[in-house]
Coordinates of C-alpha atoms in Angstrom, one line a residue:
Chain M
P1 CA 118.3 24.8 138.1
S2 CA 120.9 25.1 134.7
V3 CA 123.9 21.9 133.3
N4 CA 126.6 23.6 131.0
V5 CA 126.7 20.7 128.2
S6 CA 129.7 19.3 127.1
K7 CA 131.0 19.5 123.5
R8 CA 134.3 17.7 124.7
Q9 CA 134.0 15.1 122.4
L10 CA 132.9 16.7 119.4
Q11 CA 136.1 19.3 119.4
T12 CA 138.0 18.1 116.5
L13 CA 135.2 17.3 115.0
L14 CA 133.7 19.9 114.3
Q15 CA 137.3 22.8 114.9
S16 CA 138.1 19.6 111.2
D17 CA 134.7 20.7 110.0
Q18 CA 134.9 17.1 109.5
H19 CA 130.9 15.9 109.7
Q20 CA 128.4 12.9 108.7
T21 CA 128.8 12.0 104.9
S22 CA 127.7 8.7 104.6
V23 CA 125.8 5.6 107.2
S24 CA 127.5 7.1 110.3
T25 CA 129.3 9.7 111.4
P26 CA 133.5 10.0 112.1
L27 CA 132.8 8.8 115.7
G28 CA 130.9 5.6 114.3
N29 CA 128.1 6.4 115.4
M30 CA 124.2 5.1 113.0
M31 CA 121.3 6.6 114.1
L32 CA 118.3 3.5 111.9
E33 CA 115.1 4.2 111.7
I34 CA 111.8 1.8 111.1
Q35 CA 108.4 2.6 110.5
G36 CA 107.6 -0.3 113.4
D37 CA 108.1 -1.8 116.3
L38 CA 111.2 -4.0 116.4
E39 CA 111.7 -6.4 118.3
V40 CA 114.0 -8.2 119.6
P41 CA 114.7 -10.8 122.6
R42 CA 116.1 -8.6 125.9
Q43 CA 117.3 -12.2 127.3
W44 CA 120.5 -13.9 127.1
H45 CA 120.0 -16.9 125.0
E46 CA 122.9 -19.4 124.5
D47 CA 123.0 -19.0 120.8
Q48 CA 125.5 -17.9 118.2
R49 CA 123.6 -14.5 118.5
F50 CA 124.5 -13.9 121.4
T51 CA 127.8 -12.4 122.4
T52 CA 129.4 -10.1 124.9
D53 CA 131.2 -7.1 124.1
G54 CA 133.7 -6.5 127.5
E55 CA 130.2 -5.2 129.9
H56 CA 127.0 -5.6 127.0
Q57 CA 125.8 -8.5 126.3
M58 CA 124.0 -8.3 122.9
V59 CA 121.8 -10.5 120.3
R60 CA 122.7 -10.1 116.7
W61 CA 119.3 -9.3 115.0
G62 CA 120.4 -8.3 111.5
L63 CA 122.5 -7.4 108.4
L64 CA 122.3 -3.5 106.9
H65 CA 123.6 -3.2 102.9
I66 CA 124.1 -0.1 102.0
D67 CA 124.2 0.9 98.2
T68 CA 126.3 3.9 98.2
A69 CA 126.0 5.0 94.1
R70 CA 122.5 5.1 95.4
N71 CA 121.8 5.4 98.6
N72 CA 119.6 2.8 98.9
A73 CA 119.8 0.5 102.0
T74 CA 118.1 -3.4 102.6
L75 CA 117.6 -4.7 106.2
F76 CA 117.5 -8.2 106.9
V77 CA 115.5 -8.8 110.3
G78 CA 115.8 -11.4 111.7
R79 CA 116.0 -14.7 109.4
K80 CA 111.7 -14.4 107.3
Q81 CA 111.9 -10.6 107.1
R82 CA 113.3 -8.5 104.2
L83 CA 113.3 -4.4 104.8
L84 CA 114.3 -1.9 101.0
G85 CA 114.9 1.8 102.7
S86 CA 117.8 4.3 102.1
L87 CA 119.8 6.9 103.6
V88 CA 118.1 9.5 103.8
K89 CA 119.6 13.5 104.5
L90 CA 118.5 15.0 108.0
D91 CA 116.4 18.7 107.2
T92 CA 117.7 19.1 110.5
P93 CA 120.8 18.0 111.9
L94 CA 120.3 15.5 115.6
G95 CA 122.7 16.0 117.8
L96 CA 123.2 13.0 120.0
I97 CA 123.1 14.1 124.2
K98 CA 123.9 12.0 127.4
F99 CA 122.0 13.4 130.4
N100 CA 124.8 11.7 133.6
Q101 CA 121.7 10.9 136.0
Q102 CA 124.6 9.8 138.0
D103 CA 126.8 12.8 138.8
G104 CA 124.2 15.6 136.6
T105 CA 126.2 16.5 133.9
V106 CA 125.3 16.7 129.9
E107 CA 127.1 15.8 127.0
M108 CA 126.9 16.2 123.4
Q109 CA 128.2 13.4 121.4
D110 CA 127.8 13.4 118.2
V111 CA 125.9 14.7 115.1
F112 CA 124.3 12.6 113.1
H113 CA 123.7 14.5 109.4
Y114 CA 121.9 11.2 108.2
K115 CA 119.7 8.2 108.8
V116 CA 118.9 5.1 107.6
L117 CA 115.4 5.1 107.0
F118 CA 113.4 2.0 106.8
K119 CA 108.9 2.9 105.8
S120 CA 108.2 0.0 103.6
R121 CA 105.9 -3.6 104.9
P122 CA 108.9 -6.1 105.7
L123 CA 109.5 -8.8 103.0
P124 CA 109.9 -12.4 102.8
I125 CA 113.1 -13.5 102.1
M126 CA 112.7 -16.3 99.7
Chain L
S1 CA 127.1 -5.1 104.1
L2 CA 127.1 -5.0 108.2
N3 CA 126.2 -6.5 111.2
L4 CA 122.8 -5.1 112.9
H5 CA 123.5 -6.7 117.3
E6 CA 121.4 -3.9 120.3
R7 CA 122.5 -4.6 124.0
L8 CA 120.6 -6.6 125.3
S9 CA 119.9 -3.5 128.2
T10 CA 120.2 -0.2 126.4
D11 CA 121.0 2.7 128.1
G12 CA 117.7 5.4 128.6
S13 CA 119.7 8.3 129.3
F14 CA 120.2 9.1 125.3
R15 CA 118.4 12.2 123.7
L16 CA 117.9 13.8 120.4
L17 CA 118.4 17.6 120.1
H18 CA 117.9 19.7 116.3
L19 CA 120.8 22.1 115.8
T20 CA 119.1 24.5 113.8
P21 CA 122.2 26.4 112.1
E22 CA 122.5 28.9 115.1
L23 CA 123.3 26.2 117.7
L24 CA 125.3 24.4 114.9
E25 CA 127.4 27.4 114.5
V26 CA 126.6 28.2 118.6
L27 CA 129.0 24.5 118.8
K28 CA 131.7 25.4 116.4
D29 CA 132.8 28.7 118.9
S30 CA 135.3 27.1 120.9
N31 CA 134.6 30.2 123.4
S32 CA 131.1 29.6 123.5
K33 CA 128.9 27.8 126.0
L34 CA 125.7 25.8 126.1
Q35 CA 123.4 25.2 128.9
F36 CA 119.9 23.2 129.2
K37 CA 117.7 25.8 131.8
A38 CA 114.4 25.8 133.7
A39 CA 113.2 28.6 135.4
G40 CA 113.1 28.3 139.4
N41 CA 114.7 25.1 141.0
D42 CA 115.1 22.0 140.4
E43 CA 111.9 20.3 141.9
D44 CA 109.6 23.8 140.0
D45 CA 109.8 21.9 136.9
G46 CA 109.4 24.7 134.6
D47 CA 110.1 24.3 130.1
V48 CA 113.7 23.2 130.2
V49 CA 115.8 25.8 127.5
L50 CA 118.7 26.1 125.6
C51 CA 120.9 28.4 126.3
S52 CA 124.0 30.3 124.8
R53 CA 125.4 33.8 126.1
D54 CA 123.0 35.8 123.7
K55 CA 120.3 32.9 122.6
T56 CA 117.7 31.7 124.1
W57 CA 115.9 28.1 122.3
L58 CA 112.8 26.5 124.0
L59 CA 112.7 22.8 123.9
R60 CA 109.8 20.6 122.4
Q61 CA 108.8 17.4 122.8
K62 CA 107.5 16.0 119.2
N63 CA 107.3 11.9 119.9
H64 CA 106.6 9.5 116.5
S65 CA 106.5 6.0 116.6
N66 CA 109.2 4.7 114.5
T67 CA 112.0 2.8 115.9
V68 CA 114.6 4.5 116.8
M69 CA 118.2 3.1 116.8
L70 CA 120.9 4.5 117.8
M71 CA 124.3 2.5 117.3
H72 CA 127.6 2.2 117.8
E73 CA 131.1 0.8 115.5
F74 CA 132.7 -1.7 116.9
T75 CA 135.2 -4.5 117.5
P76 CA 134.0 -8.1 117.9
E77 CA 135.7 -9.7 120.4
Q78 CA 135.2 -13.0 118.3
E79 CA 134.6 -13.5 114.8
T80 CA 130.6 -13.3 114.0
S81 CA 129.8 -16.5 112.5
L82 CA 126.7 -16.2 110.3
E83 CA 124.9 -19.0 108.6
T84 CA 123.9 -17.0 106.4
T85 CA 124.5 -14.1 104.9
F86 CA 121.3 -14.0 102.4
G87 CA 123.7 -13.3 99.2
L88 CA 125.6 -10.4 100.3
P89 CA 129.4 -9.7 101.0
N90 CA 130.4 -11.0 103.8
P91 CA 130.1 -8.0 106.9
T92 CA 132.2 -6.0 107.7
S93 CA 131.6 -4.6 110.1
D94 CA 130.0 -4.2 113.2
F95 CA 127.1 -2.0 114.6
A96 CA 125.7 -2.7 118.5
G97 CA 122.4 -0.7 118.8
F98 CA 123.2 1.3 122.6
A99 CA 119.7 2.9 122.9
R100 CA 116.5 3.8 121.6
T101 CA 114.1 7.0 121.1
T102 CA 110.7 7.8 120.7
F103 CA 111.0 11.6 120.7
E104 CA 113.2 14.5 119.2
Y105 CA 113.4 17.7 120.8
E106 CA 112.7 19.9 118.9
T107 CA 114.6 23.9 119.9
K108 CA 112.6 26.9 119.0
K109 CA 113.8 29.9 119.1
V110 CA 112.5 32.2 122.0
S111 CA 113.7 35.1 124.2
G112 CA 114.1 34.4 126.9
I113 CA 112.4 36.3 130.3
I114 CA 114.8 36.7 133.8
N115 CA 113.2 35.3 136.9
L116 CA 111.7 38.0 139.5
D117 CA 110.6 35.4 141.2
S118 CA 111.5 35.8 145.1
V119 CA 114.0 38.8 144.1
P120 CA 112.7 41.4 146.3
V121 CA 112.1 45.6 146.1
H122 CA 114.8 47.4 147.4
N123 CA 113.5 51.1 148.5
G124 CA 116.7 51.8 149.5
S125 CA 115.7 51.5 153.4
L126 CA 120.3 51.1 155.7
D127 CA 118.2 47.4 157.0
F128 CA 119.1 46.1 154.2
P129 CA 119.2 42.7 153.1
P130 CA 118.1 41.2 156.4
A131 CA 121.8 40.5 158.4
D132 CA 121.0 37.0 158.0
G133 CA 119.7 36.5 154.4
Q134 CA 118.0 33.5 155.4
D135 CA 115.0 35.1 153.8
L136 CA 116.3 35.2 150.6
P137 CA 116.5 32.7 148.0
V138 CA 118.1 34.3 145.0
K139 CA 121.2 35.2 147.7
S140 CA 123.5 35.8 143.7
M141 CA 123.3 37.3 140.4
D142 CA 124.9 33.6 139.6
D143 CA 121.3 32.2 141.8
L144 CA 118.9 34.6 139.5
L145 CA 121.7 33.8 136.7
A146 CA 120.8 30.0 137.3
S147 CA 117.4 30.5 137.5
S148 CA 116.0 32.2 134.7
A149 CA 115.3 30.4 131.6
C150 CA 117.3 33.1 129.8
S151 CA 120.9 33.7 128.1
E152 CA 123.8 35.4 130.1
K153 CA 123.2 38.6 127.8
E154 CA 118.7 39.0 127.4
C155 CA 118.8 38.2 131.4
L156 CA 121.6 41.3 131.6
S157 CA 119.6 43.3 129.3
Q158 CA 116.3 42.8 131.1
W159 CA 117.7 43.2 134.5
N160 CA 119.7 47.1 133.4
Q161 CA 116.1 48.4 132.0
L162 CA 114.5 47.5 135.4
G163 CA 117.0 49.0 137.3
G164 CA 118.1 45.6 138.5
C165 CA 120.9 46.1 141.7
T166 CA 122.9 44.1 144.1
V167 CA 123.0 44.9 148.1
K168 CA 126.0 43.0 149.1
G169 CA 126.2 40.8 146.5
Y170 CA 122.0 40.7 147.2
P171 CA 119.3 40.8 143.9
C172 CA 116.7 43.1 144.2
I173 CA 115.1 45.8 141.8
L174 CA 115.5 49.1 142.9
S175 CA 111.6 50.5 143.3
S176 CA 110.5 53.1 141.1
D177 CA 110.8 55.7 145.0
F178 CA 114.4 55.3 145.3
L179 CA 115.4 54.9 142.1
S180 CA 113.8 58.0 140.8
K181 CA 115.7 60.0 144.1
A182 CA 119.1 58.3 143.4
L183 CA 118.7 60.1 139.6
H184 CA 117.8 63.3 140.6
V185 CA 121.0 63.0 143.0
T186 CA 123.1 61.4 140.3
L187 CA 122.5 64.6 138.3
M188 CA 122.6 67.4 140.6
S189 CA 126.3 65.8 141.2
A190 CA 126.7 65.4 138.1
M191 CA 125.8 68.7 137.2
A192 CA 128.1 70.5 140.3
E193 CA 130.6 69.2 139.5
S194 CA 130.1 69.7 135.8
L195 CA 131.0 66.1 134.7
D196 CA 130.6 65.2 131.0
F197 CA 126.7 63.8 130.6
S198 CA 127.7 62.1 127.5
R199 CA 130.1 60.3 129.6
L200 CA 129.9 59.8 133.0
K201 CA 132.2 57.6 134.5
L202 CA 130.5 55.4 137.2
D203 CA 133.6 56.1 140.2
E204 CA 133.7 60.1 139.1
T205 CA 129.5 60.1 139.0
F206 CA 130.0 57.6 142.0
D207 CA 132.2 59.9 143.9
A208 CA 130.1 63.3 142.2
V209 CA 126.9 62.0 145.0
N210 CA 129.2 60.2 147.4
K211 CA 131.0 64.3 148.9
D212 CA 129.8 66.2 151.5
M213 CA 127.6 62.8 152.0
D214 CA 127.3 60.7 155.4
Q215 CA 128.8 57.2 155.0
D216 CA 126.1 55.7 158.0
S217 CA 123.3 56.4 156.4
N218 CA 123.9 56.8 152.2
P219 CA 121.8 54.9 149.7
Y220 CA 124.0 55.6 146.4
T221 CA 125.8 52.5 146.7
R222 CA 128.5 52.1 144.4
E223 CA 125.9 49.4 143.0
V224 CA 123.2 52.3 143.3
I225 CA 125.2 55.2 140.7
K226 CA 126.0 51.9 138.2
T227 CA 122.1 50.5 139.0
T228 CA 120.9 54.4 137.4
L229 CA 123.6 55.2 134.8
E230 CA 122.3 51.6 133.1
K231 CA 118.9 52.0 133.3
Y232 CA 119.4 55.7 131.9
G233 CA 122.0 55.9 130.3
K234 CA 123.7 53.7 127.4
R235 CA 127.5 52.2 127.7
V236 CA 130.3 54.0 126.1
K237 CA 131.8 51.0 123.2
D238 CA 135.4 50.8 124.2
D239 CA 134.8 52.3 127.4
D240 CA 134.1 49.8 130.8
D241 CA 131.9 51.5 133.4
C242 CA 131.5 54.7 132.2
W243 CA 127.6 55.3 129.9
Q244 CA 126.0 58.3 128.1
L245 CA 122.9 59.4 129.2
D246 CA 120.2 59.6 127.2
Q247 CA 118.7 62.7 127.1
K248 CA 115.3 62.1 126.3
K249 CA 115.1 58.9 129.1
V250 CA 115.0 60.4 131.6
A251 CA 112.9 63.5 129.7
E252 CA 110.5 60.4 129.8
W253 CA 111.2 59.1 133.5
Y254 CA 110.0 62.9 135.0
G255 CA 107.4 63.4 132.6
I256 CA 105.6 60.4 133.4
R257 CA 106.2 60.6 136.8
A258 CA 104.7 64.8 136.5
L259 CA 101.6 63.0 135.0
R260 CA 101.0 61.0 137.8
K261 CA 101.4 63.1 140.5
Y262 CA 99.7 66.8 139.0
A263 CA 97.5 64.8 136.2
S264 CA 96.4 61.8 138.5
Q265 CA 92.8 63.1 139.3
S266 CA 91.9 65.8 136.6
S267 CA 93.4 66.6 133.8
I268 CA 95.5 70.1 132.5
P269 CA 96.6 71.8 130.2
P270 CA 99.3 70.6 127.6
A271 CA 101.1 73.6 128.3
E272 CA 100.3 74.5 132.0
F273 CA 101.9 70.3 131.8
L274 CA 104.7 71.6 130.3
I275 CA 105.6 74.2 133.2
K276 CA 104.7 72.0 135.6
W277 CA 107.6 69.1 133.8
K278 CA 110.7 71.0 133.0
S279 CA 110.0 72.3 136.6
T280 CA 111.3 69.1 137.8
F281 CA 114.0 69.2 137.2
P282 CA 117.1 69.5 138.7
P283 CA 117.5 73.4 137.9
Y284 CA 119.8 74.1 134.8
A285 CA 119.0 70.1 133.2
P286 CA 119.3 70.0 129.5
F287 CA 116.3 68.3 128.9
D288 CA 114.0 68.7 125.6
I289 CA 110.1 68.0 126.1
E290 CA 107.8 67.6 124.3
I291 CA 104.2 66.0 125.1
E292 CA 104.8 63.9 122.9
M293 CA 107.0 62.0 124.5
L294 CA 104.2 60.6 126.7
R295 CA 102.0 58.7 124.9
G296 CA 101.1 56.3 126.0
W297 CA 100.8 57.6 129.1
F298 CA 97.9 59.8 129.1
F299 CA 94.4 60.8 127.5
R300 CA 92.6 63.5 126.8
P301 CA 89.2 63.4 128.9
T302 CA 88.1 66.3 127.3
G303 CA 89.8 68.7 124.3
S304 CA 93.7 69.0 124.4
N305 CA 94.2 68.7 128.0
L306 CA 95.3 65.6 129.1
Q307 CA 94.9 63.0 132.7
Y308 CA 97.8 60.1 133.4
L309 CA 96.8 57.0 132.8
S310 CA 98.6 53.7 133.0
K311 CA 98.4 50.7 131.1
N312 CA 98.3 48.8 134.3
T313 CA 95.2 50.1 134.6
L314 CA 93.9 48.9 131.4
P315 CA 92.0 45.4 130.1
S316 CA 94.6 42.5 129.1
D317 CA 91.7 41.1 126.7
I318 CA 91.6 42.9 123.2
K319 CA 88.5 44.4 123.0
E320 CA 87.3 45.3 126.6
R321 CA 90.7 47.3 126.7
F322 CA 89.2 49.2 123.6
K323 CA 85.9 49.2 125.1
M324 CA 87.8 51.1 128.4
L325 CA 90.5 53.4 125.8
F326 CA 86.1 55.0 123.9
K327 CA 85.2 55.3 127.6
L328 CA 87.7 57.9 128.7
Q329 CA 88.8 59.7 126.4
S330 CA 85.8 59.0 122.1
Q331 CA 88.3 59.7 119.8
W332 CA 92.0 59.1 119.4
D333 CA 95.2 60.4 117.3
M334 CA 96.6 56.7 116.4
D335 CA 99.4 57.9 117.6
D336 CA 98.3 58.9 120.6
I337 CA 95.7 55.0 120.8
A338 CA 98.8 52.5 119.2
P339 CA 101.5 52.7 123.0
F340 CA 98.5 51.3 125.0
V341 CA 97.0 48.6 121.9
E342 CA 100.6 47.7 120.8
E343 CA 102.1 45.2 124.0
L344 CA 98.8 42.8 123.3
N345 CA 98.9 42.7 119.2
T346 CA 101.1 39.5 120.2
K347 CA 101.1 38.4 116.2
G348 CA 103.0 41.3 115.1
L349 CA 100.6 42.8 112.7
K350 CA 101.2 46.7 111.5
I351 CA 99.8 48.8 114.5
D352 CA 97.5 50.0 111.6
V353 CA 95.9 46.3 110.6
F354 CA 95.7 45.1 114.2
I355 CA 93.9 48.2 115.3
M356 CA 91.4 48.3 113.0
K357 CA 90.2 45.1 114.4
Y358 CA 88.5 46.3 116.9
A359 CA 88.1 50.2 116.2
R360 CA 86.7 52.4 112.9
K361 CA 89.5 54.6 111.0
R362 CA 88.4 58.0 110.3
R363 CA 90.6 60.2 108.2
V364 CA 90.1 63.7 109.3
G365 CA 92.9 65.7 107.3
K366 CA 95.8 65.2 107.7
K367 CA 95.0 62.7 110.8
F368 CA 93.4 59.3 110.9
I369 CA 90.9 60.0 113.5
I370 CA 90.7 56.2 115.8
S371 CA 86.8 55.7 117.2
S372 CA 84.8 52.4 118.2
R373 CA 83.4 50.3 115.5
Chain D
D1 CA 112.0 -21.6 117.2
E2 CA 111.0 -19.3 121.0
I3 CA 113.4 -16.0 119.6
R4 CA 112.1 -14.0 117.7
I5 CA 113.6 -11.5 115.9
W6 CA 111.1 -9.5 113.4
V7 CA 109.5 -6.1 112.9
R8 CA 105.5 -5.4 114.0
Y9 CA 105.4 -3.1 110.5
K10 CA 102.9 -0.2 111.1
E11 CA 100.9 1.6 108.6
G12 CA 101.6 5.1 109.5
F13 CA 103.7 7.2 110.9
S14 CA 102.8 9.4 113.5
D15 CA 103.7 11.9 115.2
A16 CA 102.6 14.6 118.0
V17 CA 101.9 18.2 119.5
R18 CA 104.7 19.2 121.2
K19 CA 105.5 19.6 124.0
N20 CA 107.3 22.1 126.3
V21 CA 110.1 19.7 128.4
A22 CA 110.1 20.0 131.7
W23 CA 113.7 18.9 133.8
S24 CA 113.2 16.5 135.4
S25 CA 112.3 14.3 131.9
L26 CA 115.8 15.4 131.2
W27 CA 117.0 12.8 133.8
S28 CA 114.3 10.1 133.9

């Protein structure tokens, strides 16, 4: 079997030679990595942290602060945890690819050159 | 600072793929295409590769134990109210996690291999292919390319080397015998029409072969002539459908067949073999021949006599192969034995270094003699 | 507060032996 990889969404990006230089890509995507399991509720609750955007229900779980001068990052998770991390340049850029099961098509939607990485033990919030 | 959300139900159809500098170049080229492929049909589950027009990368899944969240910036419908900002400036953007991944696909450049399962061998018989084509699962070159874990360029290059052909659109491999006949007929016809071996055009060559041929019983179709030219020639640059005959390759082909015919059951003195070899060519064929051209196809059981030996009959285990080779011939010239063991040098060592791992090398005069340890 | 949002930290990072990818797993 074989399937073409569409790069339609990437075209303008590739032609202008723009690529990610900070926390999010020019197309608005971000890659966040935590050394651990991030537990987040999967069910709707009547709580201000739960919102709907278009057809998607979501829960607000954290706050991210980037110190662009030093590439440091701070992540507040829930109400009780604080993680220290950094903006890391990827050794090999990562293509974001969607495999559409319904119509059997494949699309490369973006390229990540950086990720925000948290590998230290979470600190309590004082 | 940024508000981070996650969708309550995330999308499992996203993957992360390592983009090497070469792959990034392919992406940037607007004329290029990339395809995910696997050998066989959908149910077979062969290994997935990624192909550009001329290169193949094997996908290797690397699992990990971290949480990786893929997020997209969005503008919330309502302003998010926060109970606390932890002393940071008010958040100015919102990101929503839409997928999580627990692995990445690494990409390793490999040599693509054409998939010849279900491609039949055609020996020139006039009732090929069968009328309904039902027994032929590979019905076109497009089918063949789609079912090979291989880029188009690598596929076609291997196809040409193997004597691949199409008969009424159905891919097939021409048998060794049929290909030899096609080559012989092509050479004779080309010489009869005084065609230039360095510029053999398909149309002229086909016309030359088909001159005075009864079309109903003629297996030398245009595709068969093309296959013959692809296998024994090199395409002339910037000239479609024109080939320069590879005279050395043609001479070797005849030589291997001559070894099979005259030196299989018993060995033959080299001088006598050269005469026999020459006699197999079409009359007046201008090919130079030397025994050394056939290294990898003969051994010398006694003294200088030659006897046919095919790699296909040798053990695939390297130690056993050397054992067999020394049983057939106790001492070898380095240059004579190397072609018989090269294919097992999978780590790409220098050939003499490789041979020395399994055999003894002695200098005798100007030559190196290889014998068993 | 039944809404649990937190990180369960892992001491190490393990990345497994690489393995080839099957066609069906691209779509699952």
